[in-house]
Amino acid sequence: MTSPALAHGPHGAASPNTRWLQLAVGVICMIATANIQYAWTLFVPEIQETYGWSRAKIQLAFTIFVLVQTWLAPIEGYFIDKFGPRLMVAFGAVFIGAAWVINSQASSLTGFYIGAAVGGLGVGSIYATCINNALKWFPDRRGLAVGLTAGGYGAGSAATILPIAAMIESSGFQHTFLVFGLLQGSLAFVAAWFLRSPTAAEVKGSAKLVQARRDYTLKEALNTRLFWLMFLMFILVVTGGMMAVAQLGVIAKDLGVKEFKVDLYFFVMAALPLALMLDRIMNGISRPLFGWISDNIGREKTMVIAFTLEGLGIIALGYFGSNPYAFLILSGVVFLAWGEVYSLFSALAGDAFGTRHIGKIYGVLYTAKGIGALFVPVGNLMMEATGTWSTVLYTVAAMDLTAAFLAIVVLRPTLARHVEASRTLQAQELAGGGELHLPARA
């Protein structure tokens, strides 16, 4: 356990720059973890060529990774709240390094599946911890802080994709797994020891946003209508986004634009790779951009803007997507409006339920991504049943527009009532000197 003096600094004081240093360290940790998800696609063809397994069997490792990363989030949240950021990120760093080392030695599908599970545990521990630390340090700028942190994960592989590809080409995928596993694990492990949680004296709430003034336990949060409304909206948006993104290559092929060469004067590239490049860029921009907007105009209004933009962009993609230039522009719009879910919902959770138990609370909320992942194959079934991707795209758009409607019509008044109830409870607790519990459906 970290000593109080080391964890909180002398007399609980900190330089105004301390929280920005904490944010920067969190982003570095996220960058170090990103390649397990985003560089995996570079290794799959080499694994297939070496061992002759089907791509579907190899890609099962990726599914295992996502499920472990997502579904263990509530358990990881418990340990984050109990032990703090340093130990959790150090633990995650050991596991992300170990995952790539396991992959470097694997000679069976089982070996790669074990590596995926170990990696999912490591990435989940680091991702959840860094998001939670950003929420705690920036109550007045939560959207921007968690957006930059999540953006580090979303765009973190950009600087290393080319070196990884070059090393695979020159030294083989096993050697690349080993070298980058040790490199990335060591970077995150060293960075972990610079992390700490803030003291109460080091942070202050936002004057612009509606925020609760008490810390809710997980049980109390689960007993509110607000939590389950957020959970439903998270599922709607993340399912639609993953369904569209996961099928982009197939959609591009069916629309006839996959191999179209886009001439941008200074370079020529096929439409699909260019669209996937835009995905990385827009994902990196989206999270801090919409997070910053939400800090200034409110989470609910920002959700209406982003979810509506995504819904209309997907409808337009289904209608105009056979034009390669329209496909590029509209896919960029869709990616821009989708990545923000990971900053908006985490920031809103901090606003609504406080940060003392936010690890456990957001951990449960984050399982919405795991539920959404289970629905992704439904897109293929819908396409096979109807013979067109338009059905899938219009269904996804309807989910986004439903979430936008809920944000302004239901979420806004529900949040206002929740915050008012939290302030009443806080006043009663302070007056009574004891601990009160929320009504069953606050």
Short mmCIF file of C-alpha atoms in Angstrom, two decimals:
data_model
loop_
_atom_site.label_atom_id
_atom_site.label_comp_id
_atom_site.label_asym_id
_atom_site.label_seq_id
_atom_site.Cartn_x
_atom_site.Cartn_y
_atom_site.Cartn_z
CA MET A 1 0.00 0.00 0.00
CA THR A 2 1.23 3.50 -0.77
CA SER A 3 1.98 5.73 2.19
CA PRO A 4 -0.33 8.73 2.66
CA ALA A 5 2.51 11.19 2.25
CA LEU A 6 3.61 9.64 -1.00
CA ALA A 7 0.08 9.26 -2.31
CA HIS A 8 -1.24 12.70 -1.49
CA GLY A 9 1.77 14.94 -1.18
CA PRO A 10 2.66 17.15 1.80
CA HIS A 11 -0.41 18.56 3.57
CA GLY A 12 -2.59 17.46 0.66
CA ALA A 13 -1.24 20.36 -1.45
CA ALA A 14 -0.36 20.14 -5.12
CA SER A 15 0.88 22.36 -7.89
CA PRO A 16 -1.82 23.50 -10.35
CA ASN A 17 0.10 21.50 -12.96
CA THR A 18 -0.12 18.25 -10.97
CA ARG A 19 -3.42 17.14 -12.46
CA TRP A 20 -2.19 17.79 -16.00
CA LEU A 21 0.85 15.64 -15.25
CA GLN A 22 -1.48 12.93 -13.97
CA LEU A 23 -3.50 13.21 -17.18
CA ALA A 24 -0.36 12.99 -19.35
CA VAL A 25 0.84 9.88 -17.51
CA GLY A 26 -2.59 8.30 -17.96
CA VAL A 27 -2.47 8.98 -21.70
CA ILE A 28 1.00 7.40 -21.90
CA CYS A 29 -0.32 4.28 -20.16
CA MET A 30 -3.23 4.09 -22.60
CA ILE A 31 -0.92 4.45 -25.60
CA ALA A 32 1.19 1.59 -24.27
CA THR A 33 -1.86 -0.69 -24.13
CA ALA A 34 -3.50 0.20 -27.46
CA ASN A 35 -1.60 -2.15 -29.76
CA ILE A 36 -3.08 -5.31 -28.24
CA GLN A 37 -6.35 -4.29 -29.89
CA TYR A 38 -5.34 -2.13 -32.83
CA ALA A 39 -2.20 -3.89 -34.10
CA TRP A 40 -3.65 -7.41 -33.85
CA THR A 41 -4.87 -7.24 -37.44
CA LEU A 42 -1.23 -7.04 -38.62
CA PHE A 43 -0.39 -10.38 -36.99
CA VAL A 44 -3.41 -12.39 -38.17
CA PRO A 45 -2.23 -13.01 -41.79
CA GLU A 46 1.22 -14.06 -40.55
CA ILE A 47 -0.25 -16.47 -37.98
CA GLN A 48 -2.55 -17.92 -40.65
CA GLU A 49 0.31 -18.37 -43.13
CA THR A 50 2.55 -20.01 -40.51
CA TYR A 51 0.07 -22.47 -39.00
CA GLY A 52 -2.64 -22.79 -41.64
CA TRP A 53 -5.55 -22.18 -39.28
CA SER A 54 -8.69 -20.51 -40.56
CA ARG A 55 -8.98 -16.79 -40.02
CA ALA A 56 -12.21 -17.29 -38.08
CA LYS A 57 -10.45 -19.53 -35.54
CA ILE A 58 -7.58 -17.07 -35.15
CA GLN A 59 -9.96 -14.14 -34.75
CA LEU A 60 -11.70 -15.93 -31.90
CA ALA A 61 -8.71 -14.74 -29.86
CA PHE A 62 -9.78 -11.14 -30.50
CA THR A 63 -13.32 -11.92 -29.35
CA ILE A 64 -11.94 -13.44 -26.15
CA PHE A 65 -9.84 -10.33 -25.60
CA VAL A 66 -12.84 -7.98 -25.94
CA LEU A 67 -15.06 -10.07 -23.70
CA VAL A 68 -12.44 -10.35 -20.93
CA GLN A 69 -11.60 -6.65 -21.17
CA THR A 70 -15.26 -5.68 -20.92
CA TRP A 71 -16.92 -8.18 -18.61
CA LEU A 72 -14.28 -8.02 -15.88
CA ALA A 73 -14.58 -4.23 -15.62
CA PRO A 74 -16.80 -4.31 -12.47
CA ILE A 75 -14.30 -6.55 -10.66
CA GLU A 76 -11.41 -4.35 -11.77
CA GLY A 77 -13.39 -1.33 -10.58
CA TYR A 78 -13.62 -2.84 -7.09
CA PHE A 79 -9.83 -3.19 -6.90
CA ILE A 80 -9.28 0.30 -8.36
CA ASP A 81 -11.37 1.81 -5.58
CA LYS A 82 -9.60 -0.36 -2.99
CA PHE A 83 -5.93 -0.11 -4.02
CA GLY A 84 -5.72 3.06 -6.14
CA PRO A 85 -4.19 3.68 -9.57
CA ARG A 86 -0.54 2.76 -9.06
CA LEU A 87 -0.91 -0.88 -8.15
CA MET A 88 -3.69 -1.46 -10.68
CA VAL A 89 -1.78 0.00 -13.63
CA ALA A 90 1.41 -1.81 -12.59
CA PHE A 91 -0.60 -5.05 -12.42
CA GLY A 92 -2.10 -4.36 -15.87
CA ALA A 93 1.33 -3.55 -17.31
CA VAL A 94 2.70 -6.93 -16.25
CA PHE A 95 -0.26 -8.64 -17.90
CA ILE A 96 -0.10 -6.74 -21.20
CA GLY A 97 3.60 -7.55 -21.47
CA ALA A 98 2.95 -11.18 -20.54
CA ALA A 99 0.18 -11.43 -23.16
CA TRP A 100 2.52 -10.56 -26.01
CA VAL A 101 5.27 -12.81 -24.65
CA ILE A 102 2.75 -15.68 -24.53
CA ASN A 103 1.79 -14.92 -28.14
CA SER A 104 5.45 -14.93 -29.16
CA GLN A 105 5.80 -18.51 -27.86
CA ALA A 106 2.36 -19.85 -28.80
CA SER A 107 2.24 -22.71 -31.28
CA SER A 108 -1.42 -23.63 -30.85
CA LEU A 109 -4.75 -21.81 -30.97
CA THR A 110 -5.11 -22.44 -27.24
CA GLY A 111 -1.89 -20.54 -26.66
CA PHE A 112 -3.19 -17.50 -28.53
CA TYR A 113 -6.52 -17.72 -26.70
CA ILE A 114 -4.69 -17.68 -23.36
CA GLY A 115 -2.63 -14.72 -24.54
CA ALA A 116 -5.84 -12.91 -25.51
CA ALA A 117 -7.42 -13.53 -22.08
CA VAL A 118 -4.29 -12.34 -20.27
CA GLY A 119 -4.15 -9.27 -22.51
CA GLY A 120 -7.82 -8.50 -21.93
CA LEU A 121 -7.26 -8.52 -18.17
CA GLY A 122 -4.21 -6.27 -18.50
CA VAL A 123 -5.80 -3.77 -20.87
CA GLY A 124 -9.02 -3.67 -18.86
CA SER A 125 -7.11 -2.91 -15.66
CA ILE A 126 -5.15 -0.05 -17.22
CA TYR A 127 -8.03 1.38 -19.26
CA ALA A 128 -10.48 1.48 -16.36
CA THR A 129 -7.90 2.86 -13.93
CA CYS A 130 -6.76 5.72 -16.16
CA ILE A 131 -10.34 6.71 -17.01
CA ASN A 132 -11.23 6.70 -13.31
CA ASN A 133 -8.18 8.74 -12.36
CA ALA A 134 -9.06 11.36 -14.98
CA LEU A 135 -12.61 11.55 -13.60
CA LYS A 136 -11.29 12.17 -10.10
CA TRP A 137 -8.70 14.80 -11.01
CA PHE A 138 -10.95 16.83 -13.33
CA PRO A 139 -14.47 17.22 -11.88
CA ASP A 140 -14.68 20.59 -13.65
CA ARG A 141 -13.41 19.26 -17.01
CA ARG A 142 -14.32 15.60 -16.92
CA GLY A 143 -15.39 15.42 -20.54
CA LEU A 144 -12.11 16.78 -21.87
CA ALA A 145 -9.97 14.77 -19.43
CA VAL A 146 -11.56 11.38 -20.07
CA GLY A 147 -11.79 12.23 -23.78
CA LEU A 148 -8.04 12.80 -24.00
CA THR A 149 -7.40 9.65 -21.95
CA ALA A 150 -9.71 7.48 -24.06
CA GLY A 151 -8.31 9.15 -27.18
CA GLY A 152 -4.85 7.94 -26.15
CA TYR A 153 -6.19 4.40 -26.42
CA GLY A 154 -8.20 5.05 -29.59
CA ALA A 155 -5.33 6.69 -31.48
CA GLY A 156 -2.40 5.33 -29.48
CA SER A 157 -1.33 2.80 -32.05
CA ALA A 158 -0.79 5.39 -34.79
CA ALA A 159 2.90 5.94 -33.97
CA THR A 160 3.77 2.24 -33.73
CA ILE A 161 1.75 0.60 -36.50
CA LEU A 162 4.47 1.18 -39.12
CA PRO A 163 7.38 0.00 -36.88
CA ILE A 164 5.41 -3.12 -35.92
CA ALA A 165 4.61 -3.86 -39.57
CA ALA A 166 8.26 -3.32 -40.54
CA MET A 167 9.53 -5.63 -37.78
CA ILE A 168 7.03 -8.33 -38.74
CA GLU A 169 8.33 -8.09 -42.31
CA SER A 170 12.01 -8.21 -41.33
CA SER A 171 12.08 -10.39 -38.19
CA GLY A 172 8.82 -12.34 -38.10
CA PHE A 173 5.72 -11.99 -35.98
CA GLN A 174 7.05 -14.02 -33.00
CA HIS A 175 10.03 -11.71 -32.52
CA THR A 176 7.78 -8.67 -32.92
CA PHE A 177 5.37 -9.93 -30.28
CA LEU A 178 8.29 -10.43 -27.88
CA VAL A 179 10.04 -7.09 -28.45
CA PHE A 180 6.96 -4.88 -28.41
CA GLY A 181 5.42 -6.82 -25.52
CA LEU A 182 8.44 -6.17 -23.33
CA LEU A 183 8.71 -2.56 -24.55
CA GLN A 184 5.05 -1.64 -24.00
CA GLY A 185 4.72 -3.53 -20.72
CA SER A 186 7.85 -1.85 -19.34
CA LEU A 187 6.66 1.62 -20.41
CA ALA A 188 3.29 1.21 -18.68
CA PHE A 189 4.91 -0.34 -15.58
CA VAL A 190 7.29 2.60 -15.12
CA ALA A 191 4.55 5.15 -15.78
CA ALA A 192 2.28 3.50 -13.20
CA TRP A 193 4.41 4.71 -10.28
CA PHE A 194 3.78 8.35 -11.18
CA LEU A 195 0.01 7.97 -10.77
CA ARG A 196 -1.98 8.85 -7.66
CA SER A 197 -5.49 9.87 -6.68
CA PRO A 198 -6.25 13.47 -5.65
CA THR A 199 -7.17 14.65 -2.17
CA ALA A 200 -10.43 16.50 -1.63
CA ALA A 201 -8.50 19.79 -1.33
CA GLU A 202 -6.98 19.38 -4.79
CA VAL A 203 -10.19 19.33 -6.82
CA LYS A 204 -13.34 21.39 -7.20
CA GLY A 205 -16.61 20.80 -9.03
CA SER A 206 -17.90 22.45 -12.18
CA ALA A 207 -19.87 25.70 -12.02
CA LYS A 208 -21.39 25.02 -15.45
CA LEU A 209 -22.75 21.49 -15.05
CA VAL A 210 -25.37 19.76 -12.96
CA GLN A 211 -23.41 17.49 -10.61
CA ALA A 212 -24.26 15.43 -7.55
CA ARG A 213 -22.66 16.55 -4.28
CA ARG A 214 -22.36 13.13 -2.66
CA ASP A 215 -20.60 9.86 -3.46
CA TYR A 216 -22.95 6.99 -4.25
CA THR A 217 -22.13 3.37 -3.53
CA LEU A 218 -22.59 0.84 -6.33
CA LYS A 219 -25.74 -0.49 -4.67
CA GLU A 220 -27.20 3.01 -4.40
CA ALA A 221 -26.36 3.78 -8.05
CA LEU A 222 -27.98 0.54 -9.22
CA ASN A 223 -31.14 1.55 -7.36
CA THR A 224 -31.60 4.70 -9.44
CA ARG A 225 -33.55 5.10 -12.66
CA LEU A 226 -30.74 7.30 -13.95
CA PHE A 227 -28.19 4.48 -13.99
CA TRP A 228 -30.38 2.12 -16.00
CA LEU A 229 -31.35 4.88 -18.43
CA MET A 230 -27.66 5.56 -19.04
CA PHE A 231 -27.05 1.82 -19.41
CA LEU A 232 -29.81 1.51 -22.04
CA MET A 233 -28.57 4.52 -23.99
CA PHE A 234 -24.97 3.25 -23.86
CA ILE A 235 -26.08 -0.10 -25.30
CA LEU A 236 -28.07 1.58 -28.10
CA VAL A 237 -25.21 3.80 -29.25
CA VAL A 238 -22.29 1.42 -28.77
CA THR A 239 -24.13 -1.48 -30.45
CA GLY A 240 -25.00 0.63 -33.46
CA GLY A 241 -21.47 2.00 -33.74
CA MET A 242 -19.76 -1.38 -33.44
CA MET A 243 -22.18 -2.96 -35.87
CA ALA A 244 -21.44 -0.31 -38.49
CA VAL A 245 -17.69 -0.26 -37.89
CA ALA A 246 -17.28 -4.05 -37.78
CA GLN A 247 -19.01 -4.45 -41.14
CA LEU A 248 -17.40 -1.49 -42.92
CA GLY A 249 -15.17 -3.63 -45.13
CA VAL A 250 -18.04 -5.86 -46.24
CA ILE A 251 -20.31 -2.84 -46.76
CA ALA A 252 -17.64 -1.15 -48.89
CA LYS A 253 -17.33 -4.29 -51.02
CA ASP A 254 -21.09 -4.66 -51.50
CA LEU A 255 -21.44 -0.97 -52.38
CA GLY A 256 -18.71 -1.39 -55.00
CA VAL A 257 -16.29 1.17 -53.54
CA LYS A 258 -13.77 -1.06 -51.74
CA GLU A 259 -11.10 -1.03 -54.46
CA PHE A 260 -11.87 2.40 -55.89
CA LYS A 261 -8.68 4.46 -56.07
CA VAL A 262 -9.14 7.87 -54.48
CA ASP A 263 -6.87 10.46 -56.09
CA LEU A 264 -6.09 13.23 -53.61
CA TYR A 265 -3.44 14.75 -55.91
CA PHE A 266 -0.55 14.18 -53.51
CA PHE A 267 -1.29 10.45 -53.07
CA VAL A 268 -3.63 7.72 -54.31
CA MET A 269 -5.24 5.16 -52.00
CA ALA A 270 -8.08 2.64 -52.17
CA ALA A 271 -11.29 3.87 -50.58
CA LEU A 272 -11.50 1.25 -47.80
CA PRO A 273 -7.97 1.69 -46.34
CA LEU A 274 -8.47 5.44 -46.53
CA ALA A 275 -11.77 5.11 -44.68
CA LEU A 276 -10.09 2.97 -42.00
CA MET A 277 -7.35 5.59 -41.65
CA LEU A 278 -10.06 8.19 -41.13
CA ASP A 279 -11.49 5.92 -38.42
CA ARG A 280 -8.27 6.25 -36.38
CA ILE A 281 -8.08 10.02 -36.90
CA MET A 282 -11.75 10.71 -36.18
CA ASN A 283 -11.74 8.39 -33.15
CA GLY A 284 -8.79 10.31 -31.74
CA ILE A 285 -10.47 13.68 -32.34
CA SER A 286 -13.98 12.66 -31.30
CA ARG A 287 -13.40 11.78 -27.65
CA PRO A 288 -11.71 14.97 -26.42
CA LEU A 289 -13.72 17.18 -28.81
CA PHE A 290 -17.16 16.09 -27.67
CA GLY A 291 -15.90 15.78 -24.09
CA TRP A 292 -14.80 19.43 -24.17
CA ILE A 293 -18.12 20.47 -25.71
CA SER A 294 -20.00 18.61 -22.98
CA ASP A 295 -18.00 20.43 -20.28
CA ASN A 296 -19.36 23.70 -21.63
CA ILE A 297 -22.94 22.98 -22.75
CA GLY A 298 -23.79 19.84 -20.75
CA ARG A 299 -23.65 16.10 -21.36
CA GLU A 300 -27.29 15.74 -22.45
CA LYS A 301 -27.15 18.46 -25.14
CA THR A 302 -23.86 17.07 -26.44
CA MET A 303 -25.37 13.59 -26.64
CA VAL A 304 -28.26 14.94 -28.71
CA ILE A 305 -25.82 16.57 -31.15
CA ALA A 306 -23.48 13.57 -31.43
CA PHE A 307 -26.10 10.82 -31.59
CA THR A 308 -28.20 12.73 -34.13
CA LEU A 309 -25.13 13.42 -36.27
CA GLU A 310 -24.23 9.74 -36.24
CA GLY A 311 -27.77 8.61 -37.03
CA LEU A 312 -28.14 10.97 -39.97
CA GLY A 313 -24.63 10.12 -41.17
CA ILE A 314 -25.45 6.40 -41.21
CA ILE A 315 -28.72 7.01 -43.09
CA ALA A 316 -26.82 9.06 -45.65
CA LEU A 317 -24.15 6.35 -45.89
CA GLY A 318 -26.81 3.80 -46.79
CA TYR A 319 -28.32 6.14 -49.38
CA PHE A 320 -25.23 7.74 -50.98
CA GLY A 321 -22.52 5.21 -50.03
CA SER A 322 -22.10 3.81 -53.53
CA ASN A 323 -20.33 7.06 -54.43
CA PRO A 324 -16.75 6.53 -53.19
CA TYR A 325 -16.21 10.15 -52.18
CA ALA A 326 -19.51 10.23 -50.32
CA PHE A 327 -18.54 6.92 -48.70
CA LEU A 328 -15.32 8.46 -47.38
CA ILE A 329 -16.92 11.65 -46.10
CA LEU A 330 -19.90 9.96 -44.50
CA SER A 331 -17.88 7.17 -42.90
CA GLY A 332 -15.68 9.90 -41.41
CA VAL A 333 -18.80 11.61 -40.00
CA VAL A 334 -19.99 8.32 -38.51
CA PHE A 335 -16.64 7.64 -36.83
CA LEU A 336 -16.44 11.20 -35.52
CA ALA A 337 -19.85 10.92 -33.89
CA TRP A 338 -19.33 7.42 -32.46
CA GLY A 339 -16.09 7.58 -30.47
CA GLU A 340 -17.48 10.12 -28.01
CA VAL A 341 -19.54 7.51 -26.12
CA TYR A 342 -16.42 6.58 -24.13
CA SER A 343 -15.96 10.13 -22.87
CA LEU A 344 -19.58 11.23 -22.42
CA PHE A 345 -20.91 8.28 -20.43
CA SER A 346 -17.90 8.05 -18.12
CA ALA A 347 -18.01 11.82 -17.46
CA LEU A 348 -21.76 11.66 -16.82
CA ALA A 349 -21.27 8.78 -14.39
CA GLY A 350 -18.82 10.90 -12.41
CA ASP A 351 -21.21 13.86 -12.44
CA ALA A 352 -24.14 11.75 -11.27
CA PHE A 353 -22.61 9.39 -8.73
CA GLY A 354 -19.41 11.05 -7.47
CA THR A 355 -15.94 9.50 -7.66
CA ARG A 356 -15.36 7.60 -4.43
CA HIS A 357 -16.88 4.41 -5.87
CA ILE A 358 -16.72 5.35 -9.55
CA GLY A 359 -14.47 2.38 -10.39
CA LYS A 360 -17.19 -0.11 -9.53
CA ILE A 361 -20.05 2.03 -10.90
CA TYR A 362 -18.48 2.77 -14.28
CA GLY A 363 -17.21 -0.80 -14.43
CA VAL A 364 -20.80 -2.05 -14.43
CA LEU A 365 -21.88 0.67 -16.88
CA TYR A 366 -19.01 -0.26 -19.22
CA THR A 367 -20.36 -3.81 -19.60
CA ALA A 368 -22.80 -2.19 -22.05
CA LYS A 369 -19.95 -2.49 -24.57
CA GLY A 370 -19.81 -6.24 -23.96
CA ILE A 371 -23.56 -6.54 -24.50
CA GLY A 372 -23.23 -4.49 -27.68
CA ALA A 373 -20.46 -6.76 -28.96
CA LEU A 374 -22.77 -9.76 -28.64
CA PHE A 375 -25.27 -8.06 -30.96
CA VAL A 376 -22.75 -7.31 -33.72
CA PRO A 377 -23.30 -10.66 -35.56
CA VAL A 378 -26.99 -9.74 -35.83
CA GLY A 379 -25.96 -7.33 -38.58
CA ASN A 380 -24.88 -10.22 -40.80
CA LEU A 381 -28.11 -12.09 -40.12
CA MET A 382 -30.19 -9.02 -41.02
CA MET A 383 -28.26 -8.54 -44.24
CA GLU A 384 -28.68 -12.20 -45.23
CA ALA A 385 -32.41 -12.07 -44.46
CA THR A 386 -33.07 -8.86 -46.42
CA GLY A 387 -30.34 -9.01 -49.07
CA THR A 388 -29.20 -5.42 -48.44
CA TRP A 389 -27.03 -3.51 -46.00
CA SER A 390 -29.51 -0.66 -46.03
CA THR A 391 -31.68 -2.55 -43.54
CA VAL A 392 -28.74 -2.83 -41.14
CA LEU A 393 -27.72 0.79 -41.55
CA TYR A 394 -31.24 2.15 -41.08
CA THR A 395 -31.70 -0.02 -37.97
CA VAL A 396 -28.44 1.26 -36.52
CA ALA A 397 -29.45 4.83 -37.32
CA ALA A 398 -32.78 4.30 -35.57
CA MET A 399 -30.90 3.17 -32.44
CA ASP A 400 -28.76 6.31 -32.48
CA LEU A 401 -31.73 8.62 -33.01
CA THR A 402 -33.64 6.85 -30.22
CA ALA A 403 -30.70 7.51 -27.88
CA ALA A 404 -30.68 11.19 -28.97
CA PHE A 405 -34.41 11.43 -28.21
CA LEU A 406 -33.93 9.83 -24.79
CA ALA A 407 -31.06 12.22 -24.00
CA ILE A 408 -33.16 15.35 -24.28
CA VAL A 409 -36.63 14.10 -23.35
CA VAL A 410 -35.86 11.60 -20.55
CA LEU A 411 -32.22 11.89 -19.44
CA ARG A 412 -32.22 15.64 -18.83
CA PRO A 413 -35.13 15.77 -16.36
CA THR A 414 -34.09 12.48 -14.74
CA LEU A 415 -30.58 13.83 -14.11
CA ALA A 416 -31.97 17.08 -12.67
CA ARG A 417 -34.22 15.18 -10.24
CA HIS A 418 -31.37 12.85 -9.31
CA VAL A 419 -29.01 15.73 -8.48
CA GLU A 420 -31.66 17.50 -6.43
CA ALA A 421 -32.28 14.27 -4.49
CA SER A 422 -28.55 13.85 -3.92
CA ARG A 423 -28.26 17.31 -2.42
CA THR A 424 -31.21 16.66 -0.09
CA LEU A 425 -29.65 13.38 1.03
CA GLN A 426 -26.29 15.03 1.57
CA ALA A 427 -27.89 17.72 3.74
CA GLN A 428 -29.75 15.08 5.77
CA GLU A 429 -26.58 13.02 6.24
CA LEU A 430 -24.62 16.07 7.42
CA ALA A 431 -27.40 17.12 9.79
CA GLY A 432 -27.90 13.63 11.21
CA GLY A 433 -24.23 12.69 11.39
CA GLY A 434 -25.12 9.21 10.17
CA GLU A 435 -25.44 7.33 6.94
CA LEU A 436 -28.74 7.39 5.07
CA HIS A 437 -29.64 5.22 2.14
CA LEU A 438 -31.41 6.16 -1.05
CA PRO A 439 -35.02 5.29 -1.71
CA ALA A 440 -35.39 2.21 -3.89
CA ARG A 441 -36.01 4.21 -7.08
CA ALA A 442 -34.42 7.61 -6.53
#
